Tab-separated table of C-alpha atoms in Angstrom:
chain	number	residue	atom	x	y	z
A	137	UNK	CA	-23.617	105.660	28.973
A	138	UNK	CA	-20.319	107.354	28.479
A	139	UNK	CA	-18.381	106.802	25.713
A	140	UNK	CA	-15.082	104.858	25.734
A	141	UNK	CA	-12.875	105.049	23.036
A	142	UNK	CA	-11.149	102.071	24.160
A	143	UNK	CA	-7.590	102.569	21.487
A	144	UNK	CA	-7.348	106.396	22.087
A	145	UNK	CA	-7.319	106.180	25.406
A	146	UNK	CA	-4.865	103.356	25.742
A	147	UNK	CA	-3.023	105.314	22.824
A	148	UNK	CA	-2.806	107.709	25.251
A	149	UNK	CA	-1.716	106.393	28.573
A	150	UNK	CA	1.226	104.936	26.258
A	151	UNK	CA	0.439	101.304	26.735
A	152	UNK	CA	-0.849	99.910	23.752
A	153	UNK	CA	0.896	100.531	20.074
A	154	UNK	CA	-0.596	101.743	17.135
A	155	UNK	CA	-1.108	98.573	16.087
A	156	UNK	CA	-3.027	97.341	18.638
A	157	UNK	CA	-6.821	97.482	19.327
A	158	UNK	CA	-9.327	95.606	22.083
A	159	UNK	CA	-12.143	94.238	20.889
A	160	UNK	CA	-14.898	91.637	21.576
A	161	UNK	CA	-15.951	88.591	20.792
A	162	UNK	CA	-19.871	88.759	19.938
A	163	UNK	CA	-20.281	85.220	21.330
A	164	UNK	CA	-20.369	87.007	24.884
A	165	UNK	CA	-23.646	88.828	24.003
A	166	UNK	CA	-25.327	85.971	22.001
A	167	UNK	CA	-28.426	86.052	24.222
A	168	UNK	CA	-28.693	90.073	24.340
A	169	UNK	CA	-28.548	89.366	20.526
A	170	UNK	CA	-31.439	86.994	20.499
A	171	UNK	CA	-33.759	89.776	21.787
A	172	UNK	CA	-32.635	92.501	19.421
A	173	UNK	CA	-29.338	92.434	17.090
A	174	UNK	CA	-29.297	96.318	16.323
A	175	UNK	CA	-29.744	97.539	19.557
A	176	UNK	CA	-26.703	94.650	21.061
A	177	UNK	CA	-24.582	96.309	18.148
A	178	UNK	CA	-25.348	100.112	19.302
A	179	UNK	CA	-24.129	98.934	22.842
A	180	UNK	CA	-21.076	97.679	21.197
A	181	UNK	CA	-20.690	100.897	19.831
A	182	UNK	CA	-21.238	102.965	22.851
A	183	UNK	CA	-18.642	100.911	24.861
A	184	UNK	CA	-16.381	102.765	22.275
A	185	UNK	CA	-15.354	99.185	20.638
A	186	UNK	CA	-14.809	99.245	16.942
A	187	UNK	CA	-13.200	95.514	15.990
A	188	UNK	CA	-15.276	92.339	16.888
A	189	UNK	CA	-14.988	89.058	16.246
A	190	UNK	CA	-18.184	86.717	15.177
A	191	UNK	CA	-18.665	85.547	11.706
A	192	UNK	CA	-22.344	84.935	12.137
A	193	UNK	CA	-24.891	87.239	11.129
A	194	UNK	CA	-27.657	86.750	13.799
A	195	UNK	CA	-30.527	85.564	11.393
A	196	UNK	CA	-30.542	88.264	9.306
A	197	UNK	CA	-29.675	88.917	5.672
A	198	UNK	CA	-25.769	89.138	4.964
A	199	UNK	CA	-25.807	92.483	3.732
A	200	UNK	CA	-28.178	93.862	6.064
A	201	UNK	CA	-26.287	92.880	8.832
A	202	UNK	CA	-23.138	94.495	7.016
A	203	UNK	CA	-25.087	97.484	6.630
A	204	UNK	CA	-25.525	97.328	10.528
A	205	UNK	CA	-21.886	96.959	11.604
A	206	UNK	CA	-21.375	99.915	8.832
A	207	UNK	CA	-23.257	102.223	10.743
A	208	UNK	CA	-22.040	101.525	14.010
A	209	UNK	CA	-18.653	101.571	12.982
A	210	UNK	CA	-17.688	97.870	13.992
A	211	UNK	CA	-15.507	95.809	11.891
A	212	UNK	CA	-15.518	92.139	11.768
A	213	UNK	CA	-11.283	91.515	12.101
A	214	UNK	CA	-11.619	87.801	12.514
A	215	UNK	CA	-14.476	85.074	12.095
A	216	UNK	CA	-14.960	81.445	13.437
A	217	UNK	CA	-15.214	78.473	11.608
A	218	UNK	CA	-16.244	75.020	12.350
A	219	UNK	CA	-13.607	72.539	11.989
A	220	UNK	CA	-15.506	70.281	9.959
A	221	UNK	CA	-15.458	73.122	7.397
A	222	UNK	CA	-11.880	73.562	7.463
A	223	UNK	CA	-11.461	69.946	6.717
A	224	UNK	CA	-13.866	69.288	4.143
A	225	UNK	CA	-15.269	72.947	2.447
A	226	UNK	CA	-12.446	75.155	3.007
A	227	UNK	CA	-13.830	77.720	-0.112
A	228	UNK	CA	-17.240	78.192	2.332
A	229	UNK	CA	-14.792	79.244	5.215
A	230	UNK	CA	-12.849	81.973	2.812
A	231	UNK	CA	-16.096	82.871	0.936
A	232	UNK	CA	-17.329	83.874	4.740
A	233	UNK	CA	-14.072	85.429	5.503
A	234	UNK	CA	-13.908	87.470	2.333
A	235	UNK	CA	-17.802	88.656	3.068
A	236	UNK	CA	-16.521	90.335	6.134
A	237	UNK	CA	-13.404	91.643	4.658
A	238	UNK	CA	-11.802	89.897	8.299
A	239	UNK	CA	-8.169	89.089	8.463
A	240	UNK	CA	-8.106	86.086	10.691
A	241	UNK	CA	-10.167	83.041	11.135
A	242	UNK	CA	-10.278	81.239	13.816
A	243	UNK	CA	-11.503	77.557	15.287
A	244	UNK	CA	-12.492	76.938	18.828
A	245	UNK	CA	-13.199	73.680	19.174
A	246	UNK	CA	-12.567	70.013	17.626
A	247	UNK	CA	-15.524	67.732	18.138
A	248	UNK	CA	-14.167	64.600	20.126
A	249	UNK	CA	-15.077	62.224	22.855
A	250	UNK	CA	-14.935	64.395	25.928
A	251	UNK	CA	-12.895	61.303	27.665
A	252	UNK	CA	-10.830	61.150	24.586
A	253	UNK	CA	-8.167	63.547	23.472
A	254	UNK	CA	-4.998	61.861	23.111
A	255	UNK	CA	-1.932	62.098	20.215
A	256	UNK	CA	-4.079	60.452	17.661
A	257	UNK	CA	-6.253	63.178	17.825
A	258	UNK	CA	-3.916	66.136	18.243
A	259	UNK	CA	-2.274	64.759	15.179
A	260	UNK	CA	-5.284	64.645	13.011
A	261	UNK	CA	-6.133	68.198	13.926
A	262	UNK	CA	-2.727	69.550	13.745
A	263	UNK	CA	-2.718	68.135	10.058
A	264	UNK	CA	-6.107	69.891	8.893
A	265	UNK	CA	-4.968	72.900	10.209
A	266	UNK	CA	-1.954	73.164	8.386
A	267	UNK	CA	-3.716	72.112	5.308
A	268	UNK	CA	-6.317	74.461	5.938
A	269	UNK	CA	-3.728	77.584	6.939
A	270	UNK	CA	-2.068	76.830	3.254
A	271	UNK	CA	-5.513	77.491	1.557
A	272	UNK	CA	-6.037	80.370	3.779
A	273	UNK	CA	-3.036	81.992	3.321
A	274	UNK	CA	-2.992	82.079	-0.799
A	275	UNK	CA	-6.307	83.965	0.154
A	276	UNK	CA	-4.627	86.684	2.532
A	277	UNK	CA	-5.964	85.158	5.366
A	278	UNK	CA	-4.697	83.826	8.989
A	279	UNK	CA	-5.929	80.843	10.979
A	280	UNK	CA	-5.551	80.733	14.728
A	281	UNK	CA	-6.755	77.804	17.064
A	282	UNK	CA	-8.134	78.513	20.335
A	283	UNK	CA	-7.378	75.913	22.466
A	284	UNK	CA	-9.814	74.803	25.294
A	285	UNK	CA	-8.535	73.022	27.643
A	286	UNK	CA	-8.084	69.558	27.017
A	287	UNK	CA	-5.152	70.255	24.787
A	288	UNK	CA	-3.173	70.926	27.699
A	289	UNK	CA	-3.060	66.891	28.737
A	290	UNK	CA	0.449	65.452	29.150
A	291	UNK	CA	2.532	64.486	26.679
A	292	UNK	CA	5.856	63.364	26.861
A	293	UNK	CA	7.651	66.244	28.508
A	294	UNK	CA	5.048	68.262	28.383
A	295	UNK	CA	1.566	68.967	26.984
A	296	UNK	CA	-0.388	67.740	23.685
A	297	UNK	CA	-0.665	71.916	22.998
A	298	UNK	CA	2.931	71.656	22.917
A	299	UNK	CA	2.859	68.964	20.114
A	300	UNK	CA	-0.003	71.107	18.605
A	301	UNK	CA	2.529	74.442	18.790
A	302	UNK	CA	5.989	72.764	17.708
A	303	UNK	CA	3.986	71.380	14.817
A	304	UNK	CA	2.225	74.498	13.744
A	305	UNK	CA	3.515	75.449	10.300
A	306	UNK	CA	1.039	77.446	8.582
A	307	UNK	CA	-1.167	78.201	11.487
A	308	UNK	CA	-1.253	79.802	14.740
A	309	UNK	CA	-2.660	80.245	18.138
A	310	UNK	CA	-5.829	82.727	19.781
A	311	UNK	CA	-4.605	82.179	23.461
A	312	UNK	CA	-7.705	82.309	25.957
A	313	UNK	CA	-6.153	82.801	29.458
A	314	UNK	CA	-9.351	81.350	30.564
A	315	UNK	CA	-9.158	78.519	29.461
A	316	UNK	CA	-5.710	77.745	28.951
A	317	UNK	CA	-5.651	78.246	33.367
A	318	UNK	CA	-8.471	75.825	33.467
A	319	UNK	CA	-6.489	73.786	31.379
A	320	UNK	CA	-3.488	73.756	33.696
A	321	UNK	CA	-1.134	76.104	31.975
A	322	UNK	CA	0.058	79.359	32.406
A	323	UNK	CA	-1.202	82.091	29.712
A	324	UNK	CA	1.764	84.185	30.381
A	325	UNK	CA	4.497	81.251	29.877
A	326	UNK	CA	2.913	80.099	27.066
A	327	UNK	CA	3.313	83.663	25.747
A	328	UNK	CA	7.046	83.711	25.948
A	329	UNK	CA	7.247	79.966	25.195
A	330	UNK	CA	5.614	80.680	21.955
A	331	UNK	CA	6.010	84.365	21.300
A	332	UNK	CA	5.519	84.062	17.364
A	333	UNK	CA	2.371	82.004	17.537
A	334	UNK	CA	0.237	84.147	19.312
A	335	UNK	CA	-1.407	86.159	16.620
A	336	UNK	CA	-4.801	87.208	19.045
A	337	UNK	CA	-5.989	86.888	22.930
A	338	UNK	CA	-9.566	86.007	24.483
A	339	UNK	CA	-9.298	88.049	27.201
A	340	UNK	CA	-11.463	86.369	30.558
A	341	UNK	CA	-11.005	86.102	33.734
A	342	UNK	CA	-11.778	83.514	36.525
A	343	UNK	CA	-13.697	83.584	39.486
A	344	UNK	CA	-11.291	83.071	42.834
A	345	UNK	CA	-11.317	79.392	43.642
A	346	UNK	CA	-12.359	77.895	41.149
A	347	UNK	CA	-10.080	74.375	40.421
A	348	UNK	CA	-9.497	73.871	36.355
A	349	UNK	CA	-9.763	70.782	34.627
A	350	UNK	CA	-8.826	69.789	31.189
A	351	UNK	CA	-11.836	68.698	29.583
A	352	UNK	CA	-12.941	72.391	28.227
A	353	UNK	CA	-16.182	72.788	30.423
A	354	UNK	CA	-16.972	75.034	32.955
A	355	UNK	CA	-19.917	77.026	34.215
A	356	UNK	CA	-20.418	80.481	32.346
A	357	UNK	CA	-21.062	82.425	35.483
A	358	UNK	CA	-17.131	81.914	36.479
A	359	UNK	CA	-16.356	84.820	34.090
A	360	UNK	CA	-15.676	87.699	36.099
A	361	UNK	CA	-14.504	91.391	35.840
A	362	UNK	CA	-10.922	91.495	34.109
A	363	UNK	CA	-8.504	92.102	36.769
A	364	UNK	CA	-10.812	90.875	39.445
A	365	UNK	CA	-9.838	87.273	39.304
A	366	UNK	CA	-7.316	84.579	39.685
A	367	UNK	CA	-5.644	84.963	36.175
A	368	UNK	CA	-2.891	87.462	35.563
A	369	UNK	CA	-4.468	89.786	33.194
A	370	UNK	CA	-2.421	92.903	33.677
A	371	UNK	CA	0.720	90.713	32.991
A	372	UNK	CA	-0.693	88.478	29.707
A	373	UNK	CA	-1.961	92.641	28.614
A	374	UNK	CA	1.714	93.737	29.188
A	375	UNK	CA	3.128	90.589	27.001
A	376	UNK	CA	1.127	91.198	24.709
A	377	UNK	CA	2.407	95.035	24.285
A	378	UNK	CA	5.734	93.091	23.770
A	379	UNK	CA	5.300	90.819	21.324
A	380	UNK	CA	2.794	93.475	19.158
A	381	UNK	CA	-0.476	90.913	19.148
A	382	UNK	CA	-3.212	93.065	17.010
A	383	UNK	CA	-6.241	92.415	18.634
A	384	UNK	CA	-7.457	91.233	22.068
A	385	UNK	CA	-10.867	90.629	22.340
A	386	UNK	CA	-12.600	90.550	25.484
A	387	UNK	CA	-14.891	87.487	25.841
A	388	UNK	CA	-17.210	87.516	28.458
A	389	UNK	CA	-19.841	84.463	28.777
A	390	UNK	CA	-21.397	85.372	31.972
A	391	UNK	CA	-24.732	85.910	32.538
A	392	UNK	CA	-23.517	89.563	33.596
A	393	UNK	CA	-22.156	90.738	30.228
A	394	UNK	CA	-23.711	94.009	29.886
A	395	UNK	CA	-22.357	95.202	33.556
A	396	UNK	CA	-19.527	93.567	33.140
A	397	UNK	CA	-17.786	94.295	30.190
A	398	UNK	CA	-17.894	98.345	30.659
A	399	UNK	CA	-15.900	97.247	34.310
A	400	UNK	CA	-13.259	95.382	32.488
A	401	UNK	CA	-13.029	98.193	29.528
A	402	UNK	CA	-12.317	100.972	32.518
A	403	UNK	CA	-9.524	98.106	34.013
A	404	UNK	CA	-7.919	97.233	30.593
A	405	UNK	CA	-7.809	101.773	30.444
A	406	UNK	CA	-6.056	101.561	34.069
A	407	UNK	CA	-2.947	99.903	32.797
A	408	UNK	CA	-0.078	101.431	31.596
């Protein structure tokens, strides 16, 4: 397979900055990692991808698995954390953090009643978060939320994200167009809406005709080339030039990773 060298050559076509890098999010090959985690590294590697974003270590030994991002030249720039663990063991989430030497850590979901996530709930979350952020930052550390969906329910004159964002002191956002879309919101508004609380992207796109909902469920196999879909990748890609995020990992949960991701690599190159 051909090497991409995903920065240099977006260096080079003068759309991305310096500062700017695409990675992945190692949740999209968690079954390719089941069968062998060295080998799902290399191909990491060989797509010419150098930041990820996991946390994990696959079953294996911490410092083995180090050892293997070390020789494929993959750094681990952000790391997930369960929300219970921000709320009640905040030292395990910077202990994993600090193992990785990552910047940012994010959360992806808060446990709740599927057919239950109203104000009470948005405030309670909103409140760990910024007591979590605090702790995070005295450790040189970010926290971003990625929404999924079912934060995007009405409230007042607008959404329960929007209570979520307004109220955001000491953390921000990882925006997944995916599922912010399937939410019923617009990636690229909330961009400008909120142009200092995007710190990182998911970046996924949607199969035509599929209808969103906000409960944050949807069938894997709706994840679909970048730029091949119903979301406006080239446009969230060119906002996020503007506002200087740092990373963008693609996150692809489809049961056609390994094709796929190459194909949305050689799309994210095509834009200038």
């Amino acid at each position: 397979m051909k090497k991409l060298v995903i920065t240099a050559i977006l260096l080079g076509s003068g759309f991305m900055s310096q500062a700017q890098e695409v990675g992945i999010q190692l949740y999209s090959l968690r079954n390719q990692f089941k069968i062998d985690v060295s080998n799902t590294l290399g191909l990491i590697n060989e797509w010419g991808i150098s930041k990820i974003e996991g946390g994990g270590t696959y079953g294996m030994p911490l410092e083995d698995f180090k050892e293997l991002l070390a020789q494929y030249n993959l750094k681990m720039v952000s790391v997930g954390a369960d929300f219970g663990d921000l709320e009640n063991d905040i030292d395990k989430v910077i202990k994993n953090a600090k193992d990785f030497g990552a910047t940012y850590v994010m959360c992806a979901w808060v446990p709740h009643d599927d057919n239950k996530w109203d104000l009470k709930e948005t405030q309670h979350a909103t409140n760990v978060f910024n007591e979590a952020g605090r702790r995070l930052k005295e450790n040189g550390l970010t926290l971003v939320y990625h929404a999924h969906g079912y934060e995007f329910r009405p409230y007042k004159n607008g959404t329960l994200f929007d209570y979520m964002a307004e109220n955001a002191t000491d953390f921000a956002f990882e925006l997944d167009v995916f599922w912010a879309q399937h939410g019923g919101a617009d990636p690229l508004a909330l961009m400008r809406q909120y142009p200092d609380k995007m710190k990182l992207l998911h970046l996924k796109d949607m199969e035509h005709g599929i209808v969103g909902n906000n409960t944050g469920h949807e069938d894997d196999d709706t994840n679909v080339v970048l730029g091949s879909g119903q979301i406006n990748i080239a446009g969230v890609v060119a906002e996020a030039k503007k506002l200087g995020i740092e990373y963008m990992f693609i996150e692809d949960e489809s049961s056609r990773v390994v094709s796929q991701v190459p194909q949305s690599l050689e799309y994210l190159k095509s834009l200038d």
